[in-house]
PDB file of C-alpha atoms and ligand atoms in Angstrom:
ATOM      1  CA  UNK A   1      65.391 100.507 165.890  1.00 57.00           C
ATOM      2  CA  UNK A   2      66.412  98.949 162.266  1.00 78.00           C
ATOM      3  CA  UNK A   3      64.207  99.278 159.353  1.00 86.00           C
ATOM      4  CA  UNK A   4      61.943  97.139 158.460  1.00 96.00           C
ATOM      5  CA  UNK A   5      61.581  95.151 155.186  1.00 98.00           C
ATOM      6  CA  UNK A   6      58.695  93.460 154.248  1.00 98.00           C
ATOM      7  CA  UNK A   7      58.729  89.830 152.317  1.00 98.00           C
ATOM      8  CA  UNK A   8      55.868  88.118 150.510  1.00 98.00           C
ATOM      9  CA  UNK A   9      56.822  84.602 149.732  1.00 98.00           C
ATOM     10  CA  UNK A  10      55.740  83.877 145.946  1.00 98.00           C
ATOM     11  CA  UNK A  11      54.050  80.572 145.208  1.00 98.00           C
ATOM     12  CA  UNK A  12      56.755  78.702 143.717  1.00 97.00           C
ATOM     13  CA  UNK A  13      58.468  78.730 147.237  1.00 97.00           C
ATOM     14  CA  UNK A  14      57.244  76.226 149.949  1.00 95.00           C
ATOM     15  CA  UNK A  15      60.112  76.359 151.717  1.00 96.00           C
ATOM     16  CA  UNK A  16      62.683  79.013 151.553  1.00 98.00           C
ATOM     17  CA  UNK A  17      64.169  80.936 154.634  1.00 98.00           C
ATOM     18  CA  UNK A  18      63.904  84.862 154.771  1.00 98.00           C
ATOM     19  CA  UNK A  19      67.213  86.234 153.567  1.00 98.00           C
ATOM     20  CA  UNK A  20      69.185  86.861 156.685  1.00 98.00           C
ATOM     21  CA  UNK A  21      72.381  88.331 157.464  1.00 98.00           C
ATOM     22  CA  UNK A  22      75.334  85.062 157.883  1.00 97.00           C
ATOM     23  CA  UNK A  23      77.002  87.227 160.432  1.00 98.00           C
ATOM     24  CA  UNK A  24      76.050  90.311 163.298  1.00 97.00           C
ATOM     25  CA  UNK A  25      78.342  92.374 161.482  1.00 97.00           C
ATOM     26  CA  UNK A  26      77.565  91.361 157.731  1.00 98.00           C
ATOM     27  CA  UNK A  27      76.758  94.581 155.034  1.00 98.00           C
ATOM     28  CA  UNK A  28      74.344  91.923 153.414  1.00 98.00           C
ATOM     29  CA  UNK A  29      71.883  89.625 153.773  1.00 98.00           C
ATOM     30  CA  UNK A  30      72.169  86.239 151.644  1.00 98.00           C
ATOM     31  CA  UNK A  31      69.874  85.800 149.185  1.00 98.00           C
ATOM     32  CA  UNK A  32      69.089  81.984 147.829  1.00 98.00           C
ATOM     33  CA  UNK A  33      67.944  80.960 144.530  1.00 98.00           C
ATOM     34  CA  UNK A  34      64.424  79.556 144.613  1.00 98.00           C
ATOM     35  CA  UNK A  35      64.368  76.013 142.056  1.00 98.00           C
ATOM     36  CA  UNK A  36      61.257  74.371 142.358  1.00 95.00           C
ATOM     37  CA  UNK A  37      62.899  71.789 139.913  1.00 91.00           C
ATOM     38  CA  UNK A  38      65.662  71.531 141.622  1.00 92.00           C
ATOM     39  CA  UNK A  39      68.811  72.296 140.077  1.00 97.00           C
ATOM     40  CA  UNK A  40      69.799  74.325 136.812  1.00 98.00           C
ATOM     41  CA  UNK A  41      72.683  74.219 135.291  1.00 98.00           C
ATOM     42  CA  UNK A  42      74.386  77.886 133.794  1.00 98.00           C
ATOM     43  CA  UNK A  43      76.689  76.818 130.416  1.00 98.00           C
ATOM     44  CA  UNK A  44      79.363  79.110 129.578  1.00 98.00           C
ATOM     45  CA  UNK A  45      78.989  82.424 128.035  1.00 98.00           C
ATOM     46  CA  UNK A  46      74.984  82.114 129.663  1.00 98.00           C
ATOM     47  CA  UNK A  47      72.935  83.812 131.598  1.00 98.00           C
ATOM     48  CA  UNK A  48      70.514  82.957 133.845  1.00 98.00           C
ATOM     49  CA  UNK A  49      67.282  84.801 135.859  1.00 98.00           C
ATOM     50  CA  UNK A  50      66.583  82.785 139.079  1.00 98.00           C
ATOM     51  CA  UNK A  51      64.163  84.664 141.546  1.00 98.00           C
ATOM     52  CA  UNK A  52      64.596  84.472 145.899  1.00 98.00           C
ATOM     53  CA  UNK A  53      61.320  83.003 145.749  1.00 98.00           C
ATOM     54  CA  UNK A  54      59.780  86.527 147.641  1.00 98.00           C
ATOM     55  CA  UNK A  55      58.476  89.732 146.461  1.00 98.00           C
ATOM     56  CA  UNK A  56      60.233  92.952 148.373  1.00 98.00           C
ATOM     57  CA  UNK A  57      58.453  96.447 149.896  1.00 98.00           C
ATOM     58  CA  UNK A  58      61.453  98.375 151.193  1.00 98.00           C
ATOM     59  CA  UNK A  59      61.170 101.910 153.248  1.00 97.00           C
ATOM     60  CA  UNK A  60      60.590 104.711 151.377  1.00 97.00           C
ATOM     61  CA  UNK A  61      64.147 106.249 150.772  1.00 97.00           C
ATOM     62  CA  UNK A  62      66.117 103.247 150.478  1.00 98.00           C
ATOM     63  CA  UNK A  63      67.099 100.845 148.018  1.00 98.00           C
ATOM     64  CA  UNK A  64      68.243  97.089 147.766  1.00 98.00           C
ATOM     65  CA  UNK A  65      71.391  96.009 146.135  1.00 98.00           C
ATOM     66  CA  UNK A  66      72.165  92.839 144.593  1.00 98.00           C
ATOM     67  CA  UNK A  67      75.839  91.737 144.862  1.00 98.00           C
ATOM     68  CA  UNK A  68      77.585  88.917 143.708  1.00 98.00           C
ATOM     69  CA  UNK A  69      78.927  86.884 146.774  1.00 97.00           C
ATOM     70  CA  UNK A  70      82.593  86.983 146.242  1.00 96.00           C
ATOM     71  CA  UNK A  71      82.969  83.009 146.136  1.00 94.00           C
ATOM     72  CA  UNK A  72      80.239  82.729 143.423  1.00 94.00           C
ATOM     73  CA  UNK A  73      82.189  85.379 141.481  1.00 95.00           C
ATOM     74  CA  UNK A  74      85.788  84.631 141.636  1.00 96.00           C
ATOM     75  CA  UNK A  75      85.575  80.761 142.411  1.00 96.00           C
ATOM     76  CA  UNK A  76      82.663  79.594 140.629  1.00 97.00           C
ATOM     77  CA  UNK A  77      82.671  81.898 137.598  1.00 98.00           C
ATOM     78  CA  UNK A  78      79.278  83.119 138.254  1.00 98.00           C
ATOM     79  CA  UNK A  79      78.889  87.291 137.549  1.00 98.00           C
ATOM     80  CA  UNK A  80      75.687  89.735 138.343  1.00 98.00           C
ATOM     81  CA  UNK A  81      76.137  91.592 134.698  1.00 98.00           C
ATOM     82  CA  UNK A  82      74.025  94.464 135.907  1.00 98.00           C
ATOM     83  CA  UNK A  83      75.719  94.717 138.878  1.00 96.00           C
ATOM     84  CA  UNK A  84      74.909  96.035 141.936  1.00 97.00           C
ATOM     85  CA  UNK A  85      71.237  95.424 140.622  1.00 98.00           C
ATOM     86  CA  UNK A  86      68.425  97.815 141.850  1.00 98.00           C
ATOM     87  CA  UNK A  87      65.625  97.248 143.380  1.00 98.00           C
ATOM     88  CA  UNK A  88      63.391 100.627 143.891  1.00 98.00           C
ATOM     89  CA  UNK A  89      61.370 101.268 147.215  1.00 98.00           C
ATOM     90  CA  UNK A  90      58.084 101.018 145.014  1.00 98.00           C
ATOM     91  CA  UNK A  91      58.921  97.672 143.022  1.00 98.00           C
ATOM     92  CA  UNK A  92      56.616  95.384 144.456  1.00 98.00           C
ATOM     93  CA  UNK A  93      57.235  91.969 142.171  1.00 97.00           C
ATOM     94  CA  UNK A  94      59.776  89.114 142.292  1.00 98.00           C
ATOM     95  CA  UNK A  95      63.335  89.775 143.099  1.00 98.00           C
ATOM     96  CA  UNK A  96      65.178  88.172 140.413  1.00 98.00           C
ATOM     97  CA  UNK A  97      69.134  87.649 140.491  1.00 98.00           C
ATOM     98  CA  UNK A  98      70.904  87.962 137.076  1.00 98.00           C
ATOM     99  CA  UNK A  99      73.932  85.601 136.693  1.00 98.00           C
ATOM    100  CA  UNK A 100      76.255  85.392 133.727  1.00 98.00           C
ATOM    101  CA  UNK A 101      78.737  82.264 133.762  1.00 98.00           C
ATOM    102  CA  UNK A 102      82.146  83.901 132.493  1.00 98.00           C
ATOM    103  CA  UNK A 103      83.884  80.571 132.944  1.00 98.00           C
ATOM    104  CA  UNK A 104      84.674  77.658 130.456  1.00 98.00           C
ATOM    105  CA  UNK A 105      82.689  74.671 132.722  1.00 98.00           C
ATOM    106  CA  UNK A 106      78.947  74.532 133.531  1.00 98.00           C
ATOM    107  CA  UNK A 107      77.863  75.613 137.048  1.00 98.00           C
ATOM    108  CA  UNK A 108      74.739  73.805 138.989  1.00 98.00           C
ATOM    109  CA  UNK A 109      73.448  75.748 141.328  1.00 98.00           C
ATOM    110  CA  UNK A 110      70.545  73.969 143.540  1.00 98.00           C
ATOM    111  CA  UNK A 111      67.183  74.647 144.610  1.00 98.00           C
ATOM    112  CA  UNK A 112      68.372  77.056 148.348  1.00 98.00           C
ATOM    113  CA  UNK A 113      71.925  78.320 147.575  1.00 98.00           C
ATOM    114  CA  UNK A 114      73.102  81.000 148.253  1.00 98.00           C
ATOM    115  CA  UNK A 115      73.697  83.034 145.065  1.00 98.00           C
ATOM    116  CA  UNK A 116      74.303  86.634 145.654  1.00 98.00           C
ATOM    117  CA  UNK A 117      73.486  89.280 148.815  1.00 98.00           C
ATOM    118  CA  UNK A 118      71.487  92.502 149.159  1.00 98.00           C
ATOM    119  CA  UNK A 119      72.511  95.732 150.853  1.00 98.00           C
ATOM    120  CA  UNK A 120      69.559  97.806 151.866  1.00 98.00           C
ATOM    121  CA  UNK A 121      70.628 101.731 151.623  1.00 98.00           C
ATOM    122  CA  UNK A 122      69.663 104.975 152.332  1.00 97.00           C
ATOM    123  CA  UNK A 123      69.252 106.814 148.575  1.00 98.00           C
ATOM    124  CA  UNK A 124      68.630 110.803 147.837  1.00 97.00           C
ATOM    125  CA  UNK A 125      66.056 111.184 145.393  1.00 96.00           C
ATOM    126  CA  UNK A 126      67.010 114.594 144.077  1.00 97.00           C
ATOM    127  CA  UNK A 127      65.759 117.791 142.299  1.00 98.00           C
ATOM    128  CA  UNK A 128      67.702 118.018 139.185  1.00 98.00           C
ATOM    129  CA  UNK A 129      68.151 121.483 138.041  1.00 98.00           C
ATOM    130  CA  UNK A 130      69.454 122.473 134.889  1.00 98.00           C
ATOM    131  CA  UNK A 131      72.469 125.702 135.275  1.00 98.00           C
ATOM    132  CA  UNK A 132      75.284 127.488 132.834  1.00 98.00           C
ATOM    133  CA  UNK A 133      77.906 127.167 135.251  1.00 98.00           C
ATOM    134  CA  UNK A 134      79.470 125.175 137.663  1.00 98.00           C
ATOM    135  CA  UNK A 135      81.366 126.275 140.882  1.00 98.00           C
ATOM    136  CA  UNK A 136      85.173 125.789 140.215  1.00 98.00           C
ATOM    137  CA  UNK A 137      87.326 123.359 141.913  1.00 98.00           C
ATOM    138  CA  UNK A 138      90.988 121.786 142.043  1.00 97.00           C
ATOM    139  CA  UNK A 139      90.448 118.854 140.419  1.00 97.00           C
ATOM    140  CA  UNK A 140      88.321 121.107 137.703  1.00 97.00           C
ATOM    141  CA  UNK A 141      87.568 118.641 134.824  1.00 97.00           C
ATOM    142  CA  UNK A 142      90.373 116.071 135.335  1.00 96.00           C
ATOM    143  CA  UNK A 143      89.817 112.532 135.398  1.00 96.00           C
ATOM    144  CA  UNK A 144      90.515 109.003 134.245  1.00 95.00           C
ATOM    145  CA  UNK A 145      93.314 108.814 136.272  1.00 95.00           C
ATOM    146  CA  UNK A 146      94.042 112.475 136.061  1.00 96.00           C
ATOM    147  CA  UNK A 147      95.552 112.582 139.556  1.00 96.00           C
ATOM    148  CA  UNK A 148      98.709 109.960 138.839  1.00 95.00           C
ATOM    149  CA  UNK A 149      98.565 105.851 139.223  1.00 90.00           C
ATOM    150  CA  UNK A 150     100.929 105.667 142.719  1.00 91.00           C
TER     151      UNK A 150
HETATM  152  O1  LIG B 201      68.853  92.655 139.613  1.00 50.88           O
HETATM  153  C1  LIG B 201      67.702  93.128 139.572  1.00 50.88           C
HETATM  154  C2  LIG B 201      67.428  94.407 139.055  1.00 50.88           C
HETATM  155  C3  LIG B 201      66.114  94.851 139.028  1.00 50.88           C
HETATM  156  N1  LIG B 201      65.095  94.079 139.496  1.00 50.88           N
HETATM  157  C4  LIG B 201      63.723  94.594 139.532  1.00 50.88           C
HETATM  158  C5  LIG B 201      63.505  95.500 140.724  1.00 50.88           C
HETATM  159  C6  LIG B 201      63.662  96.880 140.173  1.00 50.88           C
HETATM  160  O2  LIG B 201      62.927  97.821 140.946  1.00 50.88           O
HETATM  161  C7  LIG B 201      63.112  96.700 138.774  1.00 50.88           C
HETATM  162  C8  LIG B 201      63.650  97.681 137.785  1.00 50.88           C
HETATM  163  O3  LIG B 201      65.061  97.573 137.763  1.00 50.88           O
HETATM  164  P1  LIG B 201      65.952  98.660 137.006  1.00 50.88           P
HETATM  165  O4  LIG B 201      65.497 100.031 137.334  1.00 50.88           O
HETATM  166  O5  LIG B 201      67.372  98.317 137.252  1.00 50.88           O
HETATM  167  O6  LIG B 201      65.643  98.285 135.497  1.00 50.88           O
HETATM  168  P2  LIG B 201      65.234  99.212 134.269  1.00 50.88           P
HETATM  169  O7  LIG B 201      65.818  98.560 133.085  1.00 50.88           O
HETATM  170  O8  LIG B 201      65.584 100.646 134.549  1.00 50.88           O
HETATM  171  O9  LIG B 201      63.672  98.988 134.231  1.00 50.88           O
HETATM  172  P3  LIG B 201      62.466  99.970 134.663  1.00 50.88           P
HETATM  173  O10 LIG B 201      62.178 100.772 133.446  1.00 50.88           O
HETATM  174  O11 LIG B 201      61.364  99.028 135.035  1.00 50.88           O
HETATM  175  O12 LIG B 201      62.935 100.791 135.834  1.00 50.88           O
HETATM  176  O13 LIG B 201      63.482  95.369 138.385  1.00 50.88           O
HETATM  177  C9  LIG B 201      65.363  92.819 140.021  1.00 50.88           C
HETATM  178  O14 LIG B 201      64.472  92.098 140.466  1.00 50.88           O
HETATM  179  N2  LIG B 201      66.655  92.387 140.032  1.00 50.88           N
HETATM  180 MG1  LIG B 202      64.817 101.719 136.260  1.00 50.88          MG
END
């Protein structure tokens, strides 16, 4: 059976569908900006919060990821700057989308679109121990394109 995530609509949103998946086999589900306005408009060289209009409680272990859609990003200009954005298993408050307009027009962006996707994944929370040595390997300490470009 598939995890289950819980969603707690926030006040501002009357109307707003649960994120869902656009497709059976889709990695993420769409998230949609929640404008009880209506509209706002993202000048250049700006950046915008806009929140999915629900608060989150994901399994323990797992985390959400918020990705830019690939049309928002490479057609419409609109970046996540702290992309993929986290949201922990204990954050219990608004899911907010970051998006930064890289482009030279203004973007509008209306109360229900689609403005980025989430990935829910399994994460390790670890024991970090601190040790004098580390086991050796091929690749050693070689990188930044250590290995060769082709
Ligand atoms: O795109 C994002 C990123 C984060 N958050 C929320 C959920 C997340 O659990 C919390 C903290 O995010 P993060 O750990 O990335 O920020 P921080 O700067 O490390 O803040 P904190 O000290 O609160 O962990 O903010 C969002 O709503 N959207
Ligand atoms: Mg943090």
């Amino acid at each position: 059976m598939s995890k289950q995530v819980k969603f707690k609509r926030t006040e501002a949103n009357g109307d707003l569908p649960l994120p869902s998946y656009a497709t059976p086999g889709a990695a993420a589900m769409d998230l949609r900006a929640c404008l009880p306005d209506g509209a706002v408009t993202v000048e250049p060289a700006s950046l915008v919060m806009l929140s999915i209009g629900f608060c989150v409680e994901l399994p323990q272990g797992t985390e959400m990821q918020i990705r830019a859609r690939s049309g928002m990003a490479l057609k419409r200009h609109l970046m996540i700057p702290n992309a993929p954005g986290t949201i922990d298993s204990d954050y219990r408050g608004e899911v907010k989308v970051g998006l930064y307009n890289y482009g030279t027009e203004p973007v509008t962006l209306n109360h229900g679109d689609r403005i980025a996707q989430a990935v829910v994944a399994d994460v390790l929370q670890v024991d970090c121990r601190e040790v004098s040595d580390l086991s050796d390997t091929e690749r050693g300490a070689g990188g930044f394109g250590s290995t060769g470009v082709s």
